Amino acid sequence: MKNKLERLSPKIMAIPAWIFLAFFSIIPLIYVLSTSLTNSTLAQPFKDFVWFSNYKQAVLDENFKRSLTNTFVFAFVVTTLETLLGFLLAYAVRGIRGLSTILRSIALLPMFTPPVAVSMIWKLIYDPNSGLMNHYLMKWGLTKGLIAFLGDPKLAFPSIIFADLWQWTPFCFILCYAALQALPKAPFEAAEVDGASGWMVFRRLTLPLVLPQVIVVFLFKLLISLKVFDLVYMLTFGGPGNTTQVASFYIYRVAFKQFNTGYAAALSFLMLLIITIVATLVTKGREIIMRRSE
Amino acid sequence: MASVELRNVWKIYKGDVEAVKDVSWKCEDREFFSILGPSGCGKSSSLRMIAGLEEITEGQILFNDKVVNDLRPKERNIAMVFENWALYPNLNVYENIAFPLRARKMSKEVIDEKVKTAAKFLDLEPILKKNARHLSGGEMQRVSIGRAIVREPDVLIMDEPISHLDASLRARMREELKTQVSRLGVTTLYITHDQVESMAMADRIAVMNLGEIQQIGTPLNIYHHPSNEFVAGFIGEPPANFVDCAVIKDDGKFRVTCSAFQFILDDVWTKRFTAAPQQKVRLGVRPEDISISFTESSNCCGLEVDFVEIQGDRTIITLKVGDQLFLSEILGDVRPEIGQTIYVKFNQEHIHFFSQEDGKNIFFDAEMES
């Protein structure tokens, strides 16, 4: 009796996690998958079973391809910049004692601010008539006329990237800082006694030791960036034209502006597949780097 | 090669923690000098100041009679073997040993030659390509020595280099370390809490406690003539026994008495006590300086047996001395009954008398003269 209970108890204890997963991942996934095989609209769920015609449509959809490209360009650019910046910042301040608590608090501020509020602030900053950005650029004599940052097809995307840098670099900074703090002290003292220069210590010790964690930071932020929606929704609404239309925003449009939920579900599922593949590739890359350092 | 000297060195950490208090000593060129003390005695702080990893609060540290206080670690030409070896975990054995040479921007050929020589010397050739993460304790230890000696430092500093190894490996490493270091002929500072290591390897030992130097001397000197109660108790295994006694002059002879026993001092001690009369003292006697007998004879003390521990080649007998316990170490296999009264004699050549107030060895100077 006791044996049976003992054998079962791990499974019993996993039940809450399974319930959680079921409600937040598995059931929605099945729901999306089944919706994607129909011509559902917002008003009529599960209307007309059409097999894979939504997927056929998606593969040929130029708008979707464009928005996917936009998403990946955006995600890789901001993630690379933020990880790099966050790491360099963390490396620069790592040795300063007593700084960590203050810096942590300051760095957490943009993360505590609701994304919509952050977007609102940036919208005000970028405003072509009364925005701070234009004000200072003119005041310092860097530009002559007013610039419509969010209205210019060439500037809209960089403006969103810049706002994202402000919001998310602290996230990367904190994680990189923690990774640097967690490094063992002794090898660095040994390197000091051995007479290594700062650059040599960085190249031969710090970087190889901290790289696996930095790649995890990169992966985290990449997954967050691939879902980017709030900044686009608030700042440009995908425009001008569709220059800043990212995948999540396009899916939102299809679902809630065109009410074509069946097609939107198919797009969402394709997006999930692509993100899974990318995440797997990054993880594999990390494993290769780690094995090389063994 | 270099001598190392500390002059009135203090280390005070934040919050007024005095880790090292007014420490002075000099380690001569090519000497194997050991700093011995319990954890928290300031030995590691001393060594980190010598290495330049820790700032000196006050005082001077000199290499070859030149003050090095303001020199950075890499300018002192020292090498260090760390407590946990502190190998570079992402590099292989070859690169670990080559690291200090690369830091000095030596040419590839020179580095290769030096690393290979060191590897041969330390028997590391078969594992040169192995990653530092995957080494056994003994291998890591040899790699860290290899890394330390490969660039021929002026001073080799070792911080508890073998305390994390298991007992049998530790005994072998003691021997190996001593052989390797004496072959190199380099000034060596060896920090440990293990008196066996210090006794076995060092030319001279500095015993530290609570941030202060207790005694500096050769191993045998310190063992036979401890300057105070701490040194007498810290060095030797099992530890020395102590009991408060009165010394009473009686018919031209001096008699040591405590609640459990009394005995009459020999001529050497009589002379010393005549020169410097004392009444209250603390008697210190090592376990191996107690001899036992089952029959009573003159000037012996009857004590009750509390416990008998058989170790094969020797027997540790615990004796009741009032409400205290005395350990005695008898060579061979002796089996007194527990509760039995046996008769002990102290080897008066090796007993000591300490001050009850400050623990100092009262006749330290007299002991050193004889």
XYZ file of C-alpha atoms in Angstrom:
664
model
C 0.000 0.000 0.000
C 2.701 2.370 1.113
C 4.802 1.428 -1.893
C 2.049 2.228 -4.302
C 1.460 5.604 -2.688
C 5.156 6.349 -2.759
C 5.320 5.512 -6.433
C 2.339 7.707 -7.165
C 3.225 10.681 -5.004
C 5.553 12.435 -7.517
C 2.747 12.286 -10.060
C 0.226 13.566 -7.548
C 2.484 16.458 -6.642
C 2.874 17.384 -10.305
C -0.887 17.764 -10.737
C -1.047 21.515 -9.891
C 1.665 22.218 -12.431
C -0.175 20.157 -15.003
C -3.413 22.033 -14.310
C -1.570 25.327 -14.709
C 0.074 24.192 -17.945
C -3.229 22.835 -19.238
C -5.109 26.061 -18.711
C -2.416 28.452 -19.852
C -0.633 26.487 -22.573
C -2.078 23.192 -23.685
C -5.788 24.020 -23.970
C -5.151 27.433 -25.646
C -2.721 25.745 -28.032
C -5.250 23.108 -29.014
C -7.873 25.820 -29.323
C -5.662 27.912 -31.613
C -4.712 24.875 -33.661
C -8.330 23.844 -34.188
C -9.420 27.416 -34.904
C -6.703 27.718 -37.526
C -8.276 24.880 -39.491
C -11.571 26.765 -39.828
C -12.867 29.949 -41.367
C -13.873 31.308 -37.946
C -14.712 34.933 -37.384
C -14.854 36.719 -34.077
C -18.620 36.323 -34.017
C -18.733 32.720 -35.260
C -16.105 30.469 -33.724
C -15.369 27.187 -35.520
C -17.249 28.103 -38.658
C -16.499 25.956 -41.782
C -13.764 23.381 -41.423
C -11.319 24.163 -44.234
C -8.255 21.968 -43.475
C -5.001 23.803 -44.275
C -6.222 26.506 -46.591
C -5.400 29.214 -44.006
C -1.809 27.975 -43.936
C -1.629 27.961 -47.718
C -2.822 31.526 -47.669
C -0.273 32.492 -45.025
C 2.659 31.139 -47.004
C 1.660 33.360 -49.928
C 0.793 36.402 -47.776
C 3.294 39.170 -48.626
C 2.123 41.261 -45.683
C 2.824 38.437 -43.280
C 6.290 37.844 -44.750
C 7.051 41.533 -44.507
C 5.899 41.664 -40.885
C 7.935 38.560 -40.025
C 11.041 40.119 -41.539
C 10.352 43.305 -39.590
C 9.951 41.299 -36.379
C 13.215 39.418 -36.788
C 15.212 42.455 -37.819
C 13.793 44.344 -34.854
C 14.320 41.476 -32.395
C 17.900 40.694 -33.405
C 18.945 44.334 -33.574
C 17.513 45.339 -30.176
C 18.554 42.113 -28.459
C 22.117 42.317 -29.745
C 22.440 45.977 -28.824
C 20.805 45.580 -25.413
C 22.811 42.506 -24.437
C 26.018 44.161 -25.561
C 25.234 47.473 -23.856
C 23.957 45.767 -20.707
C 27.055 43.591 -20.523
C 29.492 46.451 -21.106
C 27.719 48.589 -18.494
C 27.758 45.728 -16.003
C 31.437 45.083 -16.728
C 32.267 48.765 -16.288
C 30.650 49.067 -12.843
C 31.331 45.540 -11.540
C 34.152 46.512 -9.183
C 32.546 49.572 -7.615
C 31.553 48.643 -4.076
C 28.273 49.749 -2.532
C 27.031 50.734 -5.954
C 25.066 47.601 -6.602
C 21.948 48.427 -4.549
C 21.581 51.933 -5.963
C 22.220 50.774 -9.503
C 19.812 47.896 -9.147
C 17.029 50.214 -8.053
C 17.690 52.700 -10.828
C 17.955 49.951 -13.408
C 14.684 48.426 -12.308
C 12.711 51.643 -12.833
C 12.062 51.290 -16.580
C 11.054 47.686 -15.967
C 8.585 48.680 -13.255
C 6.953 51.204 -15.557
C 3.975 49.729 -17.448
C 4.836 49.313 -21.166
C 1.923 51.509 -22.201
C 3.198 54.311 -19.992
C 6.699 53.912 -21.426
C 5.249 54.105 -24.921
C 3.214 57.196 -24.005
C 6.321 58.923 -22.710
C 8.226 58.144 -25.871
C 5.350 59.280 -27.995
C 5.557 62.637 -26.229
C 9.325 62.761 -26.601
C 9.128 62.027 -30.331
C 6.284 64.475 -30.952
C 7.135 66.550 -34.054
C 5.762 69.807 -32.664
C 6.362 69.889 -28.930
C 8.571 66.835 -28.308
C 11.671 66.991 -26.163
C 13.780 65.255 -28.802
C 13.124 67.931 -31.409
C 13.535 70.622 -28.805
C 17.009 69.516 -27.778
C 18.187 68.600 -31.253
C 17.351 72.122 -32.364
C 18.695 73.746 -29.241
C 22.066 72.038 -29.635
C 22.048 72.919 -33.307
C 22.100 69.302 -34.506
C 19.076 69.715 -36.753
C 17.532 72.654 -38.490
C 13.872 71.813 -38.940
C 11.387 69.763 -36.990
C 11.529 66.023 -37.564
C 8.521 63.674 -37.574
C 10.344 60.724 -36.048
C 7.397 58.377 -36.097
C 5.954 59.645 -39.357
C 9.103 59.262 -41.453
C 9.343 55.755 -43.004
C 13.136 55.823 -42.531
C 13.067 57.011 -38.915
C 10.021 55.186 -37.537
C 11.755 51.847 -36.979
C 14.957 53.289 -35.481
C 12.779 55.375 -33.154
C 10.987 52.305 -31.876
C 14.337 50.530 -31.469
C 15.662 53.468 -29.479
C 12.656 53.410 -27.134
C 13.064 49.672 -26.702
C 16.754 50.173 -25.825
C 15.743 52.572 -23.075
C 13.169 50.184 -21.707
C 15.072 46.903 -21.880
C 18.814 47.581 -21.572
C 18.489 47.655 -17.752
C 17.021 44.149 -17.864
C 20.107 42.866 -19.658
C 22.346 44.966 -17.432
C 20.955 43.445 -14.231
C 21.230 39.873 -15.467
C 24.780 40.414 -16.760
C 25.739 42.169 -13.525
C 24.452 39.212 -11.508
C 26.377 36.814 -13.745
C 29.590 38.819 -13.253
C 29.085 38.995 -9.485
C 28.619 35.237 -9.368
C 32.027 34.509 -10.913
C 34.498 32.861 -8.508
C 36.937 35.431 -7.048
C 40.002 33.225 -6.715
C 40.940 32.776 -10.387
C 40.891 36.556 -10.817
C 43.214 37.039 -7.856
C 45.456 34.362 -9.324
C 45.484 36.259 -12.615
C 46.403 39.448 -10.754
C 49.338 37.728 -9.068
C 50.288 36.125 -12.387
C 50.580 39.628 -13.809
C 47.846 39.513 -16.445
C 46.719 42.814 -17.972
C 43.088 43.908 -17.722
C 42.499 43.029 -21.360
C 44.032 39.563 -20.955
C 41.891 38.861 -17.898
C 38.808 39.947 -19.832
C 39.585 37.954 -22.945
C 40.952 34.786 -21.368
C 38.873 34.619 -18.166
C 35.885 36.928 -17.759
C 34.388 36.545 -21.200
C 34.694 32.752 -21.535
C 33.401 32.234 -17.984
C 30.414 34.535 -18.332
C 29.495 33.869 -21.957
C 27.064 30.974 -21.329
C 25.001 33.190 -19.003
C 25.126 36.139 -21.420
C 23.757 33.913 -24.166
C 20.864 32.979 -21.875
C 20.200 36.700 -21.358
C 20.283 37.119 -25.129
C 17.805 34.262 -25.559
C 15.436 35.669 -22.919
C 15.397 39.091 -24.480
C 15.127 37.671 -27.997
C 11.955 35.789 -27.050
C 10.532 38.923 -25.454
C 11.406 41.024 -28.502
C 9.866 38.593 -30.969
C 6.540 39.245 -29.266
C 6.920 43.046 -29.505
C 3.513 44.701 -29.677
C 3.007 47.515 -27.179
C 5.612 49.936 -28.578
C 4.373 49.471 -32.134
C 0.720 49.752 -31.129
C 1.267 52.948 -29.178
C 3.927 54.704 -31.243
C 3.214 54.014 -34.919
C 0.305 51.587 -35.190
C 2.367 49.723 -37.791
C 2.883 52.798 -39.925
C 3.807 54.808 -41.762
C 2.412 52.533 -44.466
C 3.325 49.182 -43.037
C 6.992 49.930 -42.395
C 6.824 49.107 -38.700
C 4.276 46.349 -38.904
C 5.574 43.432 -36.849
C 4.107 39.925 -36.799
C 2.185 40.221 -33.546
C 0.709 43.499 -34.696
C -0.294 42.043 -38.060
C -1.961 39.098 -36.318
C -3.778 41.539 -34.066
C -5.032 43.406 -37.109
C -6.230 40.269 -38.846
C -8.020 39.061 -35.738
C -9.501 42.236 -34.307
C -9.777 44.620 -37.272
C -10.636 42.172 -40.012
C -12.277 39.740 -37.563
C -10.693 36.833 -39.407
C -9.851 34.718 -36.345
C -9.333 31.493 -38.274
C -6.565 33.032 -40.375
C -5.097 34.859 -37.370
C -4.906 31.545 -35.507
C -2.994 29.992 -38.392
C -0.552 32.919 -38.397
C -0.094 32.632 -34.636
C 0.678 28.964 -34.901
C 3.228 29.544 -37.662
C 4.815 32.260 -35.521
C 5.056 29.824 -32.607
C 6.799 27.260 -34.816
C 9.309 29.802 -36.108
C 10.118 31.137 -32.645
C 10.594 27.601 -31.341
C 13.047 26.861 -34.140
C 15.001 30.070 -33.490
C 15.125 29.460 -29.728
C 16.342 25.910 -30.306
C 19.081 27.153 -32.625
C 20.294 29.715 -30.062
C 20.304 27.071 -27.322
C 22.281 24.720 -29.550
C 24.762 27.499 -30.265
C 25.219 28.010 -26.539
C 25.860 24.307 -26.021
C 28.508 24.316 -28.740
C 30.262 27.297 -27.134
C 30.127 25.672 -23.722
C 31.502 22.400 -25.042
C 34.345 24.209 -26.744
C 35.364 25.804 -23.431
C 35.469 22.376 -21.722
C 65.428 35.209 -5.031
C 64.500 37.422 -2.147
C 64.059 37.817 1.558
C 60.689 38.913 2.923
C 60.325 41.142 5.930
C 57.307 42.490 7.789
C 57.842 45.569 9.974
C 55.109 46.402 12.465
C 52.396 45.434 10.027
C 48.751 46.038 10.901
C 45.625 45.070 9.029
C 42.398 46.649 10.222
C 39.252 45.847 8.255
C 36.114 47.937 8.096
C 34.346 47.979 11.441
C 37.615 47.996 13.412
C 38.307 44.313 12.962
C 41.983 43.951 13.807
C 43.104 40.995 11.724
C 46.853 41.544 12.031
C 48.328 43.405 14.976
C 51.834 44.817 14.879
C 53.418 41.787 13.250
C 57.149 41.747 12.499
C 59.296 38.953 11.156
C 61.880 38.261 8.522
C 62.075 35.305 6.223
C 65.591 34.892 4.824
C 66.408 34.217 1.202
C 65.609 30.603 0.207
C 64.094 29.862 3.575
C 60.982 27.696 3.961
C 59.020 29.810 6.397
C 55.675 28.682 7.731
C 52.930 30.774 9.325
C 50.901 28.538 11.586
C 47.719 29.318 13.454
C 44.057 28.500 13.875
C 41.501 29.953 11.460
C 40.958 33.663 12.004
C 44.435 34.213 13.430
C 45.421 36.658 10.679
C 47.711 34.389 8.708
C 45.744 34.706 5.483
C 45.513 38.483 5.855
C 49.288 38.609 6.320
C 49.849 36.602 3.201
C 47.396 38.588 1.127
C 49.203 41.762 2.139
C 52.528 40.217 1.140
C 51.039 39.203 -2.210
C 49.602 42.690 -2.705
C 45.982 41.528 -2.863
C 45.142 43.398 0.319
C 46.132 46.894 1.363
C 48.470 47.307 4.310
C 46.787 49.407 7.014
C 50.029 50.293 8.727
C 53.641 49.164 8.709
C 55.980 48.069 5.975
C 56.575 44.972 3.897
C 60.030 44.615 2.396
C 61.384 42.319 -0.302
C 65.189 42.215 -0.359
C 65.161 45.165 2.072
C 63.120 47.286 -0.348
C 59.666 48.510 0.671
C 57.008 47.039 -1.621
C 53.884 48.513 0.033
C 52.854 50.417 -3.080
C 53.764 47.803 -5.653
C 50.976 45.917 -7.374
C 50.945 42.111 -7.221
C 52.425 41.724 -10.652
C 55.324 44.036 -9.821
C 56.385 41.976 -6.811
C 57.402 38.880 -8.772
C 55.687 36.525 -6.414
C 53.787 33.366 -7.193
C 50.948 32.030 -5.194
C 49.381 28.657 -4.636
C 45.840 29.379 -3.496
C 43.788 27.556 -0.917
C 41.396 26.154 -3.502
C 44.126 26.225 -6.154
C 42.199 28.876 -8.121
C 42.947 27.314 -11.474
C 41.500 28.980 -14.550
C 38.453 26.728 -14.957
C 37.933 27.390 -18.645
C 41.506 26.580 -19.663
C 43.333 23.286 -19.961
C 46.374 22.299 -17.910
C 48.839 23.556 -20.521
C 47.150 26.963 -20.757
C 46.882 27.236 -16.976
C 50.624 26.810 -16.598
C 51.333 29.019 -19.617
C 49.112 31.848 -18.316
C 51.734 33.794 -16.302
C 54.185 33.440 -19.196
C 51.633 34.732 -21.694
C 50.955 37.602 -19.304
C 54.651 38.441 -19.667
C 54.353 38.277 -23.444
C 57.022 35.620 -23.854
C 57.487 34.018 -27.268
C 55.604 30.852 -28.149
C 58.756 28.727 -28.238
C 59.945 29.883 -24.819
C 56.488 29.317 -23.314
C 56.273 25.849 -24.821
C 59.693 24.899 -23.501
C 59.018 26.219 -19.987
C 55.588 24.636 -19.712
C 56.925 21.288 -20.869
C 59.813 21.453 -18.391
C 57.456 22.261 -15.531
C 55.044 19.539 -16.637
C 57.846 16.993 -16.667
C 59.045 18.150 -13.270
C 55.550 17.761 -11.792
C 54.593 14.660 -13.744
C 51.785 16.466 -15.560
C 52.698 15.483 -19.126
C 49.865 12.980 -19.648
C 47.150 15.472 -18.659
C 48.381 18.655 -20.379
C 45.349 18.751 -22.666
C 42.844 18.011 -19.898
C 40.520 20.790 -18.806
C 41.122 22.217 -15.343
C 37.516 21.505 -14.377
C 38.033 17.775 -14.777
C 41.119 17.250 -12.637
C 41.396 15.370 -9.345
C 42.442 17.224 -6.186
C 46.033 16.015 -6.406
C 46.299 16.985 -10.061
C 44.868 20.462 -9.451
C 47.370 20.957 -6.687
C 50.289 20.040 -8.933
C 48.978 22.257 -11.735
C 48.727 25.205 -9.368
C 52.312 24.606 -8.243
C 53.331 24.322 -11.875
C 51.687 27.644 -12.623
C 53.463 29.174 -9.635
C 56.991 27.961 -10.377
C 57.021 28.180 -14.167
C 58.093 31.817 -14.187
C 60.751 31.460 -11.489
C 59.309 33.825 -8.891
C 61.336 35.520 -6.165
C 58.913 34.354 -3.516
C 56.552 31.418 -3.531
C 53.506 31.838 -1.329
C 51.361 28.850 -0.457
C 48.025 29.262 1.283
C 46.860 25.963 2.776
C 47.797 24.215 -0.450
C 47.052 20.710 0.740
C 44.444 21.100 3.463
C 41.624 20.155 1.121
C 43.117 16.822 0.168
C 42.219 13.614 1.947
C 44.500 12.340 4.698
C 46.594 9.806 2.793
C 47.137 12.110 -0.177
C 48.001 14.922 2.209
C 50.767 12.883 3.814
C 52.262 12.080 0.406
C 51.892 15.683 -0.788
C 53.771 16.990 2.254
C 56.758 14.993 1.192
C 56.422 15.857 -2.478
C 55.976 19.580 -1.845
C 58.997 19.758 0.392
C 61.132 17.920 -2.158
C 59.980 20.073 -5.047
C 60.432 23.336 -3.219
C 63.891 22.478 -1.941
C 64.901 21.446 -5.476
C 63.795 24.873 -6.697
C 65.588 26.663 -3.883
C 63.023 29.472 -3.756
C 61.993 31.552 -0.747
C 58.754 29.953 0.412
C 56.020 31.246 2.701
C 53.755 28.431 3.717
C 50.481 29.191 5.477
C 48.646 26.432 7.296
C 46.497 25.624 10.311
C 47.928 22.114 10.448
C 50.855 21.922 12.842
C 51.954 18.592 11.321
C 52.548 20.311 7.961
C 54.544 23.115 9.550
C 56.608 20.782 11.684
C 57.359 18.464 8.783
C 58.283 21.020 6.160
C 59.338 24.386 7.552
C 62.815 25.654 8.369
C 61.189 28.091 10.758
C 57.646 28.579 12.004
C 55.813 31.713 13.087
C 52.887 30.778 15.312
C 50.020 33.278 15.165
C 46.894 33.699 17.227
C 44.316 36.513 17.352
C 46.334 38.607 14.937
C 49.542 38.467 16.924
C 52.774 36.558 16.562
C 53.086 34.142 19.462
C 56.482 32.686 18.735
C 58.972 32.349 15.911
C 61.487 29.541 15.829
C 62.570 26.232 14.380
C 60.000 23.434 14.629
C 61.851 21.610 17.413
C 62.515 24.817 19.282
C 58.852 25.677 19.292
C 57.873 22.177 20.211
C 60.251 21.849 23.141
C 60.263 25.440 24.343
C 56.851 27.015 23.778
C 56.796 30.689 24.681
C 53.294 30.547 26.092
C 50.350 28.338 26.874
C 48.727 28.848 23.455
C 51.780 27.617 21.566
C 52.192 24.669 23.920
C 48.553 23.718 23.455
C 48.369 24.317 19.707
C 51.450 22.335 18.760
C 51.405 18.631 19.463
C 48.798 15.943 19.001
C 47.211 14.970 21.360
C 47.453 18.466 22.912
C 49.442 19.265 26.048
C 47.798 19.077 29.493
C 47.525 22.086 31.782
C 46.627 22.347 35.475
C 46.856 25.175 38.005
C 49.349 24.344 40.770
C 50.992 25.867 43.782
C 54.758 25.668 44.216
C 55.723 25.330 47.857
C 59.252 25.587 49.197
C 59.775 22.823 51.652
C 63.063 21.781 53.251
C 65.178 23.363 50.469
C 63.171 21.534 47.815
C 60.279 22.831 45.706
C 57.058 20.840 45.710
C 54.383 21.228 43.017
C 50.929 20.552 44.383
C 47.461 20.607 42.983
C 44.231 19.064 44.235
C 44.989 15.692 42.672
C 48.728 15.192 43.016
C 52.023 16.532 44.210
C 55.637 15.933 43.282
C 59.051 17.338 44.086
C 61.018 19.258 41.432
C 64.500 18.170 40.345
C 67.710 20.216 40.703
C 67.363 22.133 37.437
C 63.940 23.419 38.418
C 65.042 24.060 42.001
C 67.751 26.363 40.665
C 65.250 28.191 38.452
C 62.645 28.593 41.182
C 65.316 29.782 43.637
C 66.343 32.455 41.156
C 62.763 33.537 40.472
C 60.405 32.384 43.207
C 56.817 31.727 42.100
C 53.898 30.410 44.060
C 50.979 30.154 41.674
C 51.763 28.585 38.316
C 50.125 26.561 35.625
C 51.854 23.280 34.910
C 52.041 22.194 31.269
C 53.045 18.701 30.291
C 52.799 16.873 26.975
C 51.070 13.472 26.867
C 54.260 11.697 25.804
C 56.152 13.159 28.798
C 53.973 11.245 31.244
C 55.143 7.761 32.167
C 52.995 5.305 34.068
C 53.537 2.428 36.410
C 51.203 -0.004 38.148
C 53.228 0.113 41.364
C 53.921 3.037 43.605
C 57.432 4.476 43.788
C 58.968 7.657 45.186
C 57.844 11.059 43.853
C 55.030 9.658 41.732
C 51.360 10.595 41.721
C 48.449 8.193 41.887
C 45.703 9.052 39.405
C 42.486 7.305 38.445
C 42.084 5.975 34.890
C 39.091 7.523 33.119
C 39.397 6.049 29.643
C 41.791 3.943 27.577
C 42.146 4.409 23.811
C 44.136 1.732 22.023
C 45.882 2.845 18.857
C 48.006 -0.219 18.188
C 51.502 1.196 18.415
C 50.565 3.380 21.361
C 47.903 3.786 24.004
C 46.226 7.041 25.026
C 45.197 6.899 28.680
C 42.884 9.579 30.051
C 43.484 10.307 33.737
C 41.361 12.160 36.237
C 43.112 15.179 37.758
C 40.565 16.697 40.104
C 37.722 17.766 37.846
C 40.063 17.972 34.835
C 41.358 15.276 32.520
C 44.976 14.580 31.571
C 45.940 12.712 28.436
C 48.976 10.486 28.524
C 50.505 8.754 25.553
C 52.271 5.497 26.271
C 54.207 3.629 23.580
C 53.156 0.012 23.183
C 50.114 -1.834 24.342
C 49.204 -1.101 27.983
C 45.806 -2.061 29.352
C 44.926 -0.509 32.685
C 41.360 -1.035 33.906
C 39.012 1.948 33.856
C 38.675 3.214 37.407
C 42.029 1.713 38.426
C 44.583 3.954 40.112
C 47.924 4.058 38.316
C 51.118 5.885 39.255
C 52.474 8.553 36.944
C 55.732 10.456 36.710
C 56.336 13.590 34.663
C 59.483 13.867 32.569
C 60.745 17.006 34.278
C 63.104 17.828 31.416
C 60.062 18.670 29.277
C 57.546 20.176 31.668
C 56.793 23.897 31.568
C 55.411 26.436 34.005
C 53.121 29.141 32.665
C 51.855 32.262 34.350
C 48.288 31.915 35.553
C 47.674 35.546 34.577
C 48.921 35.923 31.009
C 49.867 32.371 30.009
C 53.539 33.251 29.374
C 56.181 30.597 29.864
C 57.753 31.832 33.127
C 61.137 30.214 32.565
C 61.279 30.647 28.760
C 64.693 32.394 28.855
C 66.105 29.867 31.264
C 64.836 27.012 29.065
C 66.407 28.543 25.964
C 69.762 28.951 27.716
C 70.056 25.352 28.812
